[in-house]
């Protein structure tokens, strides 16, 4: 069961509480390059990105948020390190959320100013602790990077905001190590009821990073932990969103597109199933229908094994059977299988 949390709003997008688990990403354009940043966000929106974060390195980037917002449809979060003036400028530009650690801003007055501006505009703050950014003192206190030092570090920032009566907070505790990340989130989820932004930091290239993120984020979501996710990949952020959405689909959390199941093929396969499965996946990838399609290599085991699928193909020799809920409905020549399958899917 999903853990109960407070609900926050980033623009119109809710995070935590009864809101759906959202997928977010971060642009890798120069935020000051408004056109490129909008174009990239548009591509991300097309893949289903729910929220976007942009790096705010200087005042021009903070000001650019105003124009970027005009060209996009999803909430925008500014990622700021240390400089409270950038946070104030981003808030002035209408940013929907901040990622800033109050303990890194400096003296209390500066934190108060940021919190005051956030309160006025109802801008949530994400406290984000990464395994690599824990202070020397905290590392010494807890004997290095572990779940205790990560959680303690996050809670230091949380307390600063709570003392200022600010609880519009979301927390992330990302490590590069999957087990450590899971332990840290488990620990903090028993201590606070703020929504959690989950992910594995610096997960790697699209291939290895996808596996690492899927295991880490998947493990957490299966424990009911996580209200918004970000897959971090060294690549096009569009891939991050694709993987994030697919993680949610795989866990049955998101039911929007067609789910394809296919057999691994074996000595019984008499059809070019690998090629067929790939063509089916490509052809169906943009169809938003919450159904299950099975692509199976043989008629002996295919329809029976894929009984839970709404529709499927079972390969034969130069032909294939189309079945619905395990019942054979027609026999089709191999070259017509894909078109016939799509026709039958259209009818569902
Ligand atoms: S469905 Fe048929 S072809 Fe595919 S793995 Fe099972 S037995 Fe082999």
Coordinates of N, CA, C and O in Angstrom, one line a residue, residues 67 83 108 115 136 186 252 278:
X67 N 9.7 33.6 -19.4 CA 9.4 33.3 -20.8 C 9.2 31.8 -21.1 O 8.4 31.4 -21.9
X83 N 22.7 30.2 -3.7 CA 22.4 31.6 -3.8 C 20.9 31.9 -3.7 O 20.1 31.7 -4.6
X108 N 20.4 33.1 8.6 CA 18.9 32.9 8.8 C 18.0 33.9 8.0 O 17.0 33.5 7.5
X115 N 11.8 31.8 2.4 CA 10.5 31.1 2.9 C 9.3 32.1 2.8 O 8.2 31.6 2.4
X136 N 31.0 17.3 6.0 CA 32.1 16.6 6.6 C 31.7 16.2 8.1 O 32.0 15.1 8.6
X186 N 13.6 4.3 3.1 CA 12.7 3.5 4.1 C 12.8 4.2 5.5 O 11.8 4.4 6.1
X252 N 2.1 -1.7 -12.8 CA 0.7 -1.6 -12.9 C 0.1 -0.3 -12.2 O -1.1 -0.2 -11.9
X278 N 9.2 -7.1 -32.4 CA 9.7 -5.7 -32.5 C 8.8 -4.8 -33.4 O 8.6 -3.7 -33.0

